[in-house]
PDB file of C-alpha atoms in Angstrom:
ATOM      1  CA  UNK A   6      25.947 -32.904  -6.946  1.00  0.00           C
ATOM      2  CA  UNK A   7      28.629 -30.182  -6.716  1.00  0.00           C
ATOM      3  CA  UNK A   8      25.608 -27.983  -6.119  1.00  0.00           C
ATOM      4  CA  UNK A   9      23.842 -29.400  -4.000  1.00  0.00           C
ATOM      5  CA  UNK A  10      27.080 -30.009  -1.969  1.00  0.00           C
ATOM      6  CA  UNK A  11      27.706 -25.933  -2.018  1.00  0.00           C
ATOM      7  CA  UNK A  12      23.809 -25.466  -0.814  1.00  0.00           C
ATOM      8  CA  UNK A  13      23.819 -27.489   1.899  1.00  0.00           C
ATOM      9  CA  UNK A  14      27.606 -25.820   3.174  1.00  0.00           C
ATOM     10  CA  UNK A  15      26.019 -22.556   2.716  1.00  0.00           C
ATOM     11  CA  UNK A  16      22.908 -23.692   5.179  1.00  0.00           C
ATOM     12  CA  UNK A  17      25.325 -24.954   7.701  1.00  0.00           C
ATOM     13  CA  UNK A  18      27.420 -22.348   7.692  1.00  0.00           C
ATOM     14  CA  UNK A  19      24.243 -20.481   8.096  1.00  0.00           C
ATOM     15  CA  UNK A  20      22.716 -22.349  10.737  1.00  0.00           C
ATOM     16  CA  UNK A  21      25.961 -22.765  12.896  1.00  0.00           C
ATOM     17  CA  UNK A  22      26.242 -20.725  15.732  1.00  0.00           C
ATOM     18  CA  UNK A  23      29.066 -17.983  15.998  1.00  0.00           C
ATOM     19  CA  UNK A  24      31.022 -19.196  18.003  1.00  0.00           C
ATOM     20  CA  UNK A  25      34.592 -17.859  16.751  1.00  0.00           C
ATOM     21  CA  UNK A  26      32.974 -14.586  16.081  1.00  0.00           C
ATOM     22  CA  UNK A  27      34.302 -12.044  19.282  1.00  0.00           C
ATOM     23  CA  UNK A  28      31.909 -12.032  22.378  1.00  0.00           C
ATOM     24  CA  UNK A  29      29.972  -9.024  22.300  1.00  0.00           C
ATOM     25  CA  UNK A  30      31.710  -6.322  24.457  1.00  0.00           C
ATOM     26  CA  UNK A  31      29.199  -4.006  26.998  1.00  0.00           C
ATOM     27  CA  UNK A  32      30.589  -0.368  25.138  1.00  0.00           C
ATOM     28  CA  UNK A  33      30.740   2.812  26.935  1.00  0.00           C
ATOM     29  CA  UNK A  34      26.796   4.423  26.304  1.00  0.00           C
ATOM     30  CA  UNK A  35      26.832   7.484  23.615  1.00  0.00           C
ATOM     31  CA  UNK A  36      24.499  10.379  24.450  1.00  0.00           C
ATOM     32  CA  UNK A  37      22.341  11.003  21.556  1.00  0.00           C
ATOM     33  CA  UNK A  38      22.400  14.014  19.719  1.00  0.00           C
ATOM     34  CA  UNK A  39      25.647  15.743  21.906  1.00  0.00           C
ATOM     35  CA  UNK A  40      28.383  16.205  21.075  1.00  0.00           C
ATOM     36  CA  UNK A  41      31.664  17.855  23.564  1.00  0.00           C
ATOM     37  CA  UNK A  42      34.524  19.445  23.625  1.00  0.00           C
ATOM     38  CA  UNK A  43      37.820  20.439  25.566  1.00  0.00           C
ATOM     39  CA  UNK A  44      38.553  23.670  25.851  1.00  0.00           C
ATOM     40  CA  UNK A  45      42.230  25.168  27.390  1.00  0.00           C
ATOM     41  CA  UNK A  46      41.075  28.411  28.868  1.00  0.00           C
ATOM     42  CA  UNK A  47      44.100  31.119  28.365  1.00  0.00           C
ATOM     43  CA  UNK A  48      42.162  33.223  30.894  1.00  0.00           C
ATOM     44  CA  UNK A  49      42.648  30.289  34.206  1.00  0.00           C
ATOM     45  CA  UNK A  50      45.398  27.659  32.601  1.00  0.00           C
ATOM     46  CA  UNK A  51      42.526  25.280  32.983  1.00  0.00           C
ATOM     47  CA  UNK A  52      40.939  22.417  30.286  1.00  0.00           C
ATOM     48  CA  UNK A  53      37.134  22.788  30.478  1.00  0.00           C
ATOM     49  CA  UNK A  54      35.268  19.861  29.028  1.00  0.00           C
ATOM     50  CA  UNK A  55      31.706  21.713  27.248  1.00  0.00           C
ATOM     51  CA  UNK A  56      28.758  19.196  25.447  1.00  0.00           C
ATOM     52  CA  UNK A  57      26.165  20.720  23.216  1.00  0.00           C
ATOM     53  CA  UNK A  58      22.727  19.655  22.550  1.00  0.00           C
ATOM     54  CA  UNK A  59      21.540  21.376  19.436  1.00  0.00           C
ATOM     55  CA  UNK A  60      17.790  21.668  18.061  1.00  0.00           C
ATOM     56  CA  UNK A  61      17.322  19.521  14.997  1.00  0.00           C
ATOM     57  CA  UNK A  62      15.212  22.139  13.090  1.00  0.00           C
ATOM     58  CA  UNK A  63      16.386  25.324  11.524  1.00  0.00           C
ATOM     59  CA  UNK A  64      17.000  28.222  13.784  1.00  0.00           C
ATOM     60  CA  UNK A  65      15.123  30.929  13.536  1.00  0.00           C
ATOM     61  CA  UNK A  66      15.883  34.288  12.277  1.00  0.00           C
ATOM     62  CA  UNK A  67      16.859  35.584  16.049  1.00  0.00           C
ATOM     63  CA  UNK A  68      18.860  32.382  16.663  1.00  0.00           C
ATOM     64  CA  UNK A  69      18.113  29.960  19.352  1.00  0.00           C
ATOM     65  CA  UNK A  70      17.840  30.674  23.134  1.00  0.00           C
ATOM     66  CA  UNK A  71      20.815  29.054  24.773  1.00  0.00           C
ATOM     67  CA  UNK A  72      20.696  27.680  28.360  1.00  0.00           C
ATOM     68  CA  UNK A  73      24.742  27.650  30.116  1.00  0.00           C
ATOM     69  CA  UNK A  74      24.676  24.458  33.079  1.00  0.00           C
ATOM     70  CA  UNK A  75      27.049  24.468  35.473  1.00  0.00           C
ATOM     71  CA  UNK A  76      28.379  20.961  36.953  1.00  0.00           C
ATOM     72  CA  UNK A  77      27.989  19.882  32.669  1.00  0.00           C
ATOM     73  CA  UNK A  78      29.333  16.204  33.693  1.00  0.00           C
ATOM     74  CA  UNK A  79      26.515  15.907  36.103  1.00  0.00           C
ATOM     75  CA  UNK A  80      23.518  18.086  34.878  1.00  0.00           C
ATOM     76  CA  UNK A  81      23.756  18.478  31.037  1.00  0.00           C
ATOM     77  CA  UNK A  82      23.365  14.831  30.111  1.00  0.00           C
ATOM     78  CA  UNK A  83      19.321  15.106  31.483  1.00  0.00           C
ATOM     79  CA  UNK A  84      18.875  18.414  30.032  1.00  0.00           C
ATOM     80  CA  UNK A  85      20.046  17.741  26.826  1.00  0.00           C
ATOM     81  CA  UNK A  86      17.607  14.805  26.745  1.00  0.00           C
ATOM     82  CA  UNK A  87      14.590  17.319  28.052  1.00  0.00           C
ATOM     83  CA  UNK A  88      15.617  19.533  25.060  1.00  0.00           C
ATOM     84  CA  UNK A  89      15.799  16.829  22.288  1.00  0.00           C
ATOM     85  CA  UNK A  90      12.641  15.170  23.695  1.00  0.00           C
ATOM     86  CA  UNK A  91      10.787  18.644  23.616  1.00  0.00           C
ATOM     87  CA  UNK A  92      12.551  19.037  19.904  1.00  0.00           C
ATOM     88  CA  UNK A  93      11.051  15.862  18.618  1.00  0.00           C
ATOM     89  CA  UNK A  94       7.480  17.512  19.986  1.00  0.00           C
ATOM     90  CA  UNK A  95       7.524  20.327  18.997  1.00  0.00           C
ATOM     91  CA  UNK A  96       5.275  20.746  15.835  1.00  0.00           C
ATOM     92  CA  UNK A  97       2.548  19.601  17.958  1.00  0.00           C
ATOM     93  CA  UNK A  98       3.239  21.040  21.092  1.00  0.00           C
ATOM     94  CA  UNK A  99       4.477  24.687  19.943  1.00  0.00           C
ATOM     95  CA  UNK A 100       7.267  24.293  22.518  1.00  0.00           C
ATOM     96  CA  UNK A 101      10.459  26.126  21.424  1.00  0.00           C
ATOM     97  CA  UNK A 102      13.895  24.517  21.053  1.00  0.00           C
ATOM     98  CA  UNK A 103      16.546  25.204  23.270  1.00  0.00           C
ATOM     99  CA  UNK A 104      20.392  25.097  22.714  1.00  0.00           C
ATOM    100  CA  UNK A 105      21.535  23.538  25.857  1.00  0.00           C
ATOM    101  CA  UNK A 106      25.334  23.777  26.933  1.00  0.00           C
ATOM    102  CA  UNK A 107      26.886  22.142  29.328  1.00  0.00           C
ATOM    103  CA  UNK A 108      30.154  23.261  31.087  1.00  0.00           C
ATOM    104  CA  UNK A 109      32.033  20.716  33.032  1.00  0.00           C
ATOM    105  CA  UNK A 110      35.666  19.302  33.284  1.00  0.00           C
ATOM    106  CA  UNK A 111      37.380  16.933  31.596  1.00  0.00           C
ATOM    107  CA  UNK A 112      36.812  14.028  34.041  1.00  0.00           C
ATOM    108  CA  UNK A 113      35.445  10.376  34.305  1.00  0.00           C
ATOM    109  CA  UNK A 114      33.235  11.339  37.678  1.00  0.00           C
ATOM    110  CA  UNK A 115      30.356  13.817  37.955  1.00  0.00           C
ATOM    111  CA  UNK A 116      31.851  16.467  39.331  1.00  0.00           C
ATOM    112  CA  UNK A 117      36.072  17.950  39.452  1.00  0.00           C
ATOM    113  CA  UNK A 118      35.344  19.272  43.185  1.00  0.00           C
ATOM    114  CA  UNK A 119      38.530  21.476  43.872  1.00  0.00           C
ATOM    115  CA  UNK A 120      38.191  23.008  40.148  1.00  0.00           C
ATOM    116  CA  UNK A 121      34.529  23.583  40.692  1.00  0.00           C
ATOM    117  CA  UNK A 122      35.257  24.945  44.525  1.00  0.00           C
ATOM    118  CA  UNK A 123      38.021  27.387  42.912  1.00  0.00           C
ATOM    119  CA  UNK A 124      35.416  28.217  39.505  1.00  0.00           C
ATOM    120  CA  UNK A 125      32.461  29.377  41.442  1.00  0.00           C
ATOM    121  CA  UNK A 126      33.331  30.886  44.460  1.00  0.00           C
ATOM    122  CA  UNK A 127      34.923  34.780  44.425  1.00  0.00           C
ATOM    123  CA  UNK A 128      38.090  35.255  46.786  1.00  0.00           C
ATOM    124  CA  UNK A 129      37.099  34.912  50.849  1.00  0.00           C
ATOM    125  CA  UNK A 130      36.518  38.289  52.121  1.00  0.00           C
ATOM    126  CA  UNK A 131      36.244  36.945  55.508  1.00  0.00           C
ATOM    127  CA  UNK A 132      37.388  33.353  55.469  1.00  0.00           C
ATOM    128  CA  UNK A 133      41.098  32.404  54.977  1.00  0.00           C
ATOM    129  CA  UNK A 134      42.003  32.090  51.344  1.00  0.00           C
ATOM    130  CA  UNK A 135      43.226  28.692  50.361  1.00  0.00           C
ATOM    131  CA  UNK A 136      47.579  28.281  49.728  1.00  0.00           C
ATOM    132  CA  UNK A 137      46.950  26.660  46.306  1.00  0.00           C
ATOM    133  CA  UNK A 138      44.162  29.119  44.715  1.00  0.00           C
ATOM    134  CA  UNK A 139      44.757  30.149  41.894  1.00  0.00           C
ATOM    135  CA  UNK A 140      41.611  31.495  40.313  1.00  0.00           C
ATOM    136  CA  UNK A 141      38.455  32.660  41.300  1.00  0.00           C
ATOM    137  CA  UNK A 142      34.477  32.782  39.945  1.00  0.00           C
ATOM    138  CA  UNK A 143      35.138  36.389  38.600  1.00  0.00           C
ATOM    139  CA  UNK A 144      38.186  34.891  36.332  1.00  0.00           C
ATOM    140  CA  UNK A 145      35.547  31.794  35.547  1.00  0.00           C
ATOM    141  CA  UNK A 146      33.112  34.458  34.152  1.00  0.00           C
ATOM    142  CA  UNK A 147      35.642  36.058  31.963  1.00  0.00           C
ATOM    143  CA  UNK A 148      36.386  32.389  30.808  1.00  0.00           C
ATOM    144  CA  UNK A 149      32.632  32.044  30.144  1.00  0.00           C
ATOM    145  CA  UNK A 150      32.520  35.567  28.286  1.00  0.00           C
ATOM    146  CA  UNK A 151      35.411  35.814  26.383  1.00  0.00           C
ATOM    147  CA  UNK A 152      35.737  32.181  25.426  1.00  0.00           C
ATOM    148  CA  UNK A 153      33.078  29.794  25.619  1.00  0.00           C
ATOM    149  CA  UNK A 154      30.142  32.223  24.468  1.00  0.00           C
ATOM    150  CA  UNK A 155      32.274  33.346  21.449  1.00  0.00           C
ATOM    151  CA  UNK A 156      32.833  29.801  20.578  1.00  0.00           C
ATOM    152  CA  UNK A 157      29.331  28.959  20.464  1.00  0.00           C
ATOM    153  CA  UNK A 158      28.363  31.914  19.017  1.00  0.00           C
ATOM    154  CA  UNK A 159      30.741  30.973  16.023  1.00  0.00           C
ATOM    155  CA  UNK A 160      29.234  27.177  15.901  1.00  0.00           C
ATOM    156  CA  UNK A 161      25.578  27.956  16.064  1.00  0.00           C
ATOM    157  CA  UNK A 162      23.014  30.502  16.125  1.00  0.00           C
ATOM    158  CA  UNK A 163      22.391  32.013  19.151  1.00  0.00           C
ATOM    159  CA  UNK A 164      19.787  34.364  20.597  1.00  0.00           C
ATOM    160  CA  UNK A 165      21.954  36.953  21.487  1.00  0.00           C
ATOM    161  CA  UNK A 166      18.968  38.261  23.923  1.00  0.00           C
ATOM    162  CA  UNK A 167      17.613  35.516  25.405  1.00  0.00           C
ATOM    163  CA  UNK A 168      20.861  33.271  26.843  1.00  0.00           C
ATOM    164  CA  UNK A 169      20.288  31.480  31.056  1.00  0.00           C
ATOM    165  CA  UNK A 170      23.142  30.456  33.070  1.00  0.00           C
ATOM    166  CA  UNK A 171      21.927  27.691  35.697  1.00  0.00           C
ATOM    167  CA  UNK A 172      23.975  26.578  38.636  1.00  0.00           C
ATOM    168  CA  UNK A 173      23.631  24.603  41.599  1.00  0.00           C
ATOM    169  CA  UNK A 174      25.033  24.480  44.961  1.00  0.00           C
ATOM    170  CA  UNK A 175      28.277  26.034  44.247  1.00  0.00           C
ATOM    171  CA  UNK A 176      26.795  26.750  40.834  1.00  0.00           C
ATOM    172  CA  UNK A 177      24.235  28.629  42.460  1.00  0.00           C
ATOM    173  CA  UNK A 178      26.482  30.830  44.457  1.00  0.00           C
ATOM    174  CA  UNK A 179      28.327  31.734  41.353  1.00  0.00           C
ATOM    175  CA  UNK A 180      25.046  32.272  39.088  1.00  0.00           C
ATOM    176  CA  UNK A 181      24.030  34.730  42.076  1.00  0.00           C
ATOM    177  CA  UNK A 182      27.611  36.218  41.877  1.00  0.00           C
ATOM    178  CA  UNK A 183      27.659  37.139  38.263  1.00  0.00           C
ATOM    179  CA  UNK A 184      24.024  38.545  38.137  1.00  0.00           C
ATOM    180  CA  UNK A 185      25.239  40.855  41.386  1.00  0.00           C
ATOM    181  CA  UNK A 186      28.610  41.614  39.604  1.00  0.00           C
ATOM    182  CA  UNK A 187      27.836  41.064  35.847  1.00  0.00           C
ATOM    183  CA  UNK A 188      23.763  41.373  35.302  1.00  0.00           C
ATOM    184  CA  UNK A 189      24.033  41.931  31.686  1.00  0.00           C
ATOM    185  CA  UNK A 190      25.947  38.451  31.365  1.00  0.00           C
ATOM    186  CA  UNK A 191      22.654  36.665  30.780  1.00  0.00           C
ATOM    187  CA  UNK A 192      19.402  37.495  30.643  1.00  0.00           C
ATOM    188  CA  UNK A 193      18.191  34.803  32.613  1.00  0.00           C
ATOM    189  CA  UNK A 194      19.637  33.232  35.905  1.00  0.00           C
ATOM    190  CA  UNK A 195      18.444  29.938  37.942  1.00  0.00           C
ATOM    191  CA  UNK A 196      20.363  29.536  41.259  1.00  0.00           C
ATOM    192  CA  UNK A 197      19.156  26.122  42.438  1.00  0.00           C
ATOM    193  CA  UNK A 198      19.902  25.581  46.254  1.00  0.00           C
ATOM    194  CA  UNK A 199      23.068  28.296  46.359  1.00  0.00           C
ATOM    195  CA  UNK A 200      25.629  28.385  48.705  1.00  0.00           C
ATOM    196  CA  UNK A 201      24.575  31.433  49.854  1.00  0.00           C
ATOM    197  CA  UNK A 202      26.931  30.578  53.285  1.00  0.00           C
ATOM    198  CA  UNK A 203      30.099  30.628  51.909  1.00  0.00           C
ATOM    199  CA  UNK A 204      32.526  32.585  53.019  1.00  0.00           C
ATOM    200  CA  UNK A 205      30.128  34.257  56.155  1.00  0.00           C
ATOM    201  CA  UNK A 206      27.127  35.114  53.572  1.00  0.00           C
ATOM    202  CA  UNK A 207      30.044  38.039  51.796  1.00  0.00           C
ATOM    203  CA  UNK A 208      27.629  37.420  48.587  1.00  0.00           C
ATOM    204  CA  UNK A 209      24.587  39.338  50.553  1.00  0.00           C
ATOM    205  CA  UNK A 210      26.791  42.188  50.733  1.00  0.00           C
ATOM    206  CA  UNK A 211      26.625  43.463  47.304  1.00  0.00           C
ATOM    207  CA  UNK A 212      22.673  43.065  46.998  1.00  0.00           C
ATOM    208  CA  UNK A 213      22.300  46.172  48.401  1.00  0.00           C
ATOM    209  CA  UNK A 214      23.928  48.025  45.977  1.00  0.00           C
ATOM    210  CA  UNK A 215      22.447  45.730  43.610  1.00  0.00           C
ATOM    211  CA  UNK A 216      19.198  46.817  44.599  1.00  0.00           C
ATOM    212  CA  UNK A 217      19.534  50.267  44.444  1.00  0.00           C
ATOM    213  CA  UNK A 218      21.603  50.699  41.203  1.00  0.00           C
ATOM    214  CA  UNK A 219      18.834  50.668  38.643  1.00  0.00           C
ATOM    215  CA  UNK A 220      20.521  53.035  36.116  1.00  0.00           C
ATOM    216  CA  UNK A 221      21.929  51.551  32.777  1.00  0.00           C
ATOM    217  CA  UNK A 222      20.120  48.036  32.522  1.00  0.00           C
ATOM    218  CA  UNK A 223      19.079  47.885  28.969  1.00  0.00           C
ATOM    219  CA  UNK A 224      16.481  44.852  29.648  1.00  0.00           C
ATOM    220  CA  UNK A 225      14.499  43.385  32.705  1.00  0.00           C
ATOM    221  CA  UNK A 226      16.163  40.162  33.670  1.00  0.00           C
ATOM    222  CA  UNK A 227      14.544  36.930  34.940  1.00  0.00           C
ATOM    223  CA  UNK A 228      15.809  35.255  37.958  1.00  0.00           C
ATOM    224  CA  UNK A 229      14.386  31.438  39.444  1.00  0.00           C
ATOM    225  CA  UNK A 230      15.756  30.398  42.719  1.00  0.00           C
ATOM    226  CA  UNK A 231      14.876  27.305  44.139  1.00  0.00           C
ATOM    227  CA  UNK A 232      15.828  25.031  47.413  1.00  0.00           C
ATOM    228  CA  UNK A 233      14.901  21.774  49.128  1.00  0.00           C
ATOM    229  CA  UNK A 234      12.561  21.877  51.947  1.00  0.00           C
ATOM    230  CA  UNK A 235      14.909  18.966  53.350  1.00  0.00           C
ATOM    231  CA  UNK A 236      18.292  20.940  53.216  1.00  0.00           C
ATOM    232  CA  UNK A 237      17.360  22.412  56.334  1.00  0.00           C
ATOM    233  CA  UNK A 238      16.943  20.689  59.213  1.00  0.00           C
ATOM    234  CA  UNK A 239      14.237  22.063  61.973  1.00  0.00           C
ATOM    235  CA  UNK A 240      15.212  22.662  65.463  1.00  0.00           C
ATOM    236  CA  UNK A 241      13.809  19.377  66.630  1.00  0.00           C
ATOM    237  CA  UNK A 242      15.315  17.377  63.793  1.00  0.00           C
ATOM    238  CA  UNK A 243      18.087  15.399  66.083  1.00  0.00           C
ATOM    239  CA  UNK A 244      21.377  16.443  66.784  1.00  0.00           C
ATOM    240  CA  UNK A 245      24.331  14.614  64.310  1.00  0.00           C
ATOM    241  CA  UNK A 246      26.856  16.326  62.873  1.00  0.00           C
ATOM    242  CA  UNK A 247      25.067  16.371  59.766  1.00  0.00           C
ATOM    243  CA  UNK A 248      22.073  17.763  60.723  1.00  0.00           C
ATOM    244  CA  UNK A 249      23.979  20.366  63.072  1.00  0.00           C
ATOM    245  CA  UNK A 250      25.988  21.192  59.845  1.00  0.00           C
ATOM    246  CA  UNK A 251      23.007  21.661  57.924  1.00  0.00           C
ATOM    247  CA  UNK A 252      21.014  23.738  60.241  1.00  0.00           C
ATOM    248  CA  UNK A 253      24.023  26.368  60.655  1.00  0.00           C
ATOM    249  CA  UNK A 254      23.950  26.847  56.808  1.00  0.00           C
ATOM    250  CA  UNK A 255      20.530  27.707  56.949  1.00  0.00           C
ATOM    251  CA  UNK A 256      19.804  26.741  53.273  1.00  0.00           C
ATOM    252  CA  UNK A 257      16.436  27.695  52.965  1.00  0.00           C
ATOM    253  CA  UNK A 258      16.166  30.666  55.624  1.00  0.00           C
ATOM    254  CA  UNK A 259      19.307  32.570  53.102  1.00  0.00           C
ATOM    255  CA  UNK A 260      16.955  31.434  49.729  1.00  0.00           C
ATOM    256  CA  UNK A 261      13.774  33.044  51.069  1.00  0.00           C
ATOM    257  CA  UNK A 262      15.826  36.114  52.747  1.00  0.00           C
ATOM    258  CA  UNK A 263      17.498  36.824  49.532  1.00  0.00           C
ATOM    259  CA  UNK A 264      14.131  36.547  47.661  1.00  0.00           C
ATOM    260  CA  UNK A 265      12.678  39.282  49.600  1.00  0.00           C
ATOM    261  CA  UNK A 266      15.940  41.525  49.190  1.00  0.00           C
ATOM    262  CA  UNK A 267      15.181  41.746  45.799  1.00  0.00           C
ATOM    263  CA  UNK A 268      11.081  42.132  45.647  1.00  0.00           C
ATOM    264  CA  UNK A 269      11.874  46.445  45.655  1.00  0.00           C
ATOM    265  CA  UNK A 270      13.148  45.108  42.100  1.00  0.00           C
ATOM    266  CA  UNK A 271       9.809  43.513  41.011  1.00  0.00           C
ATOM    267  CA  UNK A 272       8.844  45.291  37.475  1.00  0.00           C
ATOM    268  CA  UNK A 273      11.603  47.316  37.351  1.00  0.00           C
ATOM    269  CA  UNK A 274      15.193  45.348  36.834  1.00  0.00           C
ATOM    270  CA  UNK A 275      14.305  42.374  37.629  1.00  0.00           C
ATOM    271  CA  UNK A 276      11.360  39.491  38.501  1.00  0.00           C
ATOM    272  CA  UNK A 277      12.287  36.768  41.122  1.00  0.00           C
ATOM    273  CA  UNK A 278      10.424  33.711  41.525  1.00  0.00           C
ATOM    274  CA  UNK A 279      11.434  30.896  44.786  1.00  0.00           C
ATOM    275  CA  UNK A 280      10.579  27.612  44.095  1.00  0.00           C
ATOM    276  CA  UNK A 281      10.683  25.705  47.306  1.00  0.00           C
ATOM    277  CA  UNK A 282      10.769  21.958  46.971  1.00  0.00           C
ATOM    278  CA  UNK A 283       9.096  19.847  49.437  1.00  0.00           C
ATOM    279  CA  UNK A 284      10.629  16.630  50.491  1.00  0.00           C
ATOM    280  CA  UNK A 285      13.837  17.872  48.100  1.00  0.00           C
ATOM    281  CA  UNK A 286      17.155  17.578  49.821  1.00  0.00           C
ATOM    282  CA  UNK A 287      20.346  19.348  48.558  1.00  0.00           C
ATOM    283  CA  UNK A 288      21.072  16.380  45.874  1.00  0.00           C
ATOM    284  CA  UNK A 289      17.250  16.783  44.465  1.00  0.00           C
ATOM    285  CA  UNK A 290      16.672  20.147  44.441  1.00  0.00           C
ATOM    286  CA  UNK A 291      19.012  19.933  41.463  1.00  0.00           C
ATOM    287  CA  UNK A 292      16.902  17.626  39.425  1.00  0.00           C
ATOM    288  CA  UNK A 293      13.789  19.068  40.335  1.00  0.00           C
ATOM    289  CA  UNK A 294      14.734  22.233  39.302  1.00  0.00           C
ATOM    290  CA  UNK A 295      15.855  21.478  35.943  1.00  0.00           C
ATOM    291  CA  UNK A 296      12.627  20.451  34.737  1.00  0.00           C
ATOM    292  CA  UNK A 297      11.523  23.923  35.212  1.00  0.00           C
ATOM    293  CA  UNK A 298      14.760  25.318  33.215  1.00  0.00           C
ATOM    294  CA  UNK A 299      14.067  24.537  29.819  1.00  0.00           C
ATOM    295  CA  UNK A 300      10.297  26.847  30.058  1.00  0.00           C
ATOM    296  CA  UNK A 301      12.540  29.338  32.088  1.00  0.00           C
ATOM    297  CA  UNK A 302      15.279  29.984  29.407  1.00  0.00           C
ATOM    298  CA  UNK A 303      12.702  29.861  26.332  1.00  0.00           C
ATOM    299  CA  UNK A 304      10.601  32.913  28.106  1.00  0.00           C
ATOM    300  CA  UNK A 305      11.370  36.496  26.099  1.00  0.00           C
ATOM    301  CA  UNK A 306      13.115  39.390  27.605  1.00  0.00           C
ATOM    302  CA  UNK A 307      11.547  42.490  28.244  1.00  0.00           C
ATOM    303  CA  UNK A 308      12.767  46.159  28.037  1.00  0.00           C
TER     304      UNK A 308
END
């Protein structure tokens, strides 16, 4: 009796439904594989927020190519899924894993828009500088060089020879800046829709020079810009503020303008390619071009 007493307890209990247990809670979702990081940058007095994606196979004897995103909050979480998807191919496909770094801020939003505004863009040549700036994209690049890439470096194994830096909007003006400025940063840089109007186009003045300097490169570098046939307007598009705005920054006219600038370098220092994106506006462009970075930043360097 006692028995059977305990058995048919033990079925109840199993049968009943939970109800005293806690309700089930929605948590906050985890993005697989990635882990992040603050970093306080001695170089700006700024906290930087970086996530990694890492390959799940062994790197190889040169290390893995590394790909550097801009706006990390925003952009790294679909890259990092590109990568690991590609990673979980790759046996059959022969496609080669990418470390994928994302550099962002240490915020709940997508983007920190006055740290990103002060980040990316060099001083104003010709505009007024702001009262409360305090750094500027060449003391970003020195955060990127002397800080972030040597703590990578010292966590994984990197391709020393193959790494991309990939920025949009603002991102893109800096990427532009620090291959201009800093070529042997990276040898790979995607500018996706740049801000090539910023501060009265002062970034077109130093392609000149870039264009003609072609003394001391070590290595041919790789450059992908891309813009959204959308971001700007044409002259019989309607006449909002918007649309005015977006026809004076001439998004697409500054891409293709800068893209012939640096055809004389074709072969020599360095091989341009425009992606223009029909239908794209300034938003999309973004996403469309990332699904070309991961093939960009796994492509070899030549001498």
């Amino acid at each position: 009796m006692r028995r059977l007493l305990m058995t048919l307890l033990t079925a109840a209990a199993l049968n009943t439904p939970v109800a005293s247990a806690a309700p089930l809670q929605w948590q906050p979702a985890q993005l697989s594989q990635s882990v992040q990081r603050d970093l306080q940058s001695r170089i700006t007095d700024t906290r930087y927020r970086l996530f990694v994606s890492a390959p799940s196979t062994p790197a190889p004897a040169a290390g893995w190519p590394v790909l550097y995103v801009l706006d990390g909050n925003a952009l790294f979480p679909a890259l990092a899924m590109q990568a690991r998807a590609a990673d979980l191919r790759a046996e059959r496909s022969g496609a080669e894993p990418v470390l994928v770094v994302g550099i962002g801020y240490p915020v709940e939003g997508l983007y920190d828009m006055p740290a990103r505004a002060q980040d990316y863009t060099p001083s104003p040549r010709h505009t007024e500088v702001e009262p409360d700036r305090q750094r500027d994209a060449d003391d970003f690049a020195r955060v990127i060089e002397e800080e972030i890439k040597p703590l990578i470096a010292a966590q994984y194994s990197v391709d020393q020879s193959r790494q991309t830096l990939f920025g949009h909007s603002y991102g893109g003006l800096f990427t532009l800046h620090v291959l201009l400025h800093s070529p042997a940063s990276f040898s790979g840089y995607v500018a996706a829709s740049p801000s090539i109007w910023w501060d009265q186009h002062s970034l077109l003045e130093a392609v000149p020079s870039f264009v003609g300097n072609t003394e001391g490169q070590p290595r041919k570098l790789r450059l992908l810009l891309s813009v959204g046939l959308a971001e700007e307007p044409s002259a019989d598009a309607g006449g909002d503020q918007r649309t005015a705005l977006l026809r004076q920054r001439r998004m697409v006219s500054n891409v293709k303008a800068l893209f012939t600038q640096l055809q004389p370098l074709t072969g020599k220092k360095l091989d341009s390619e425009l992606l223009l994106i029909p239908g794209a506006d300034h938003g999309a462009s973004a996403l469309v071009t990332s699904l070309r970075v991961l093939d960009f930043a796994v492509q070899p360097t030549s001498p």
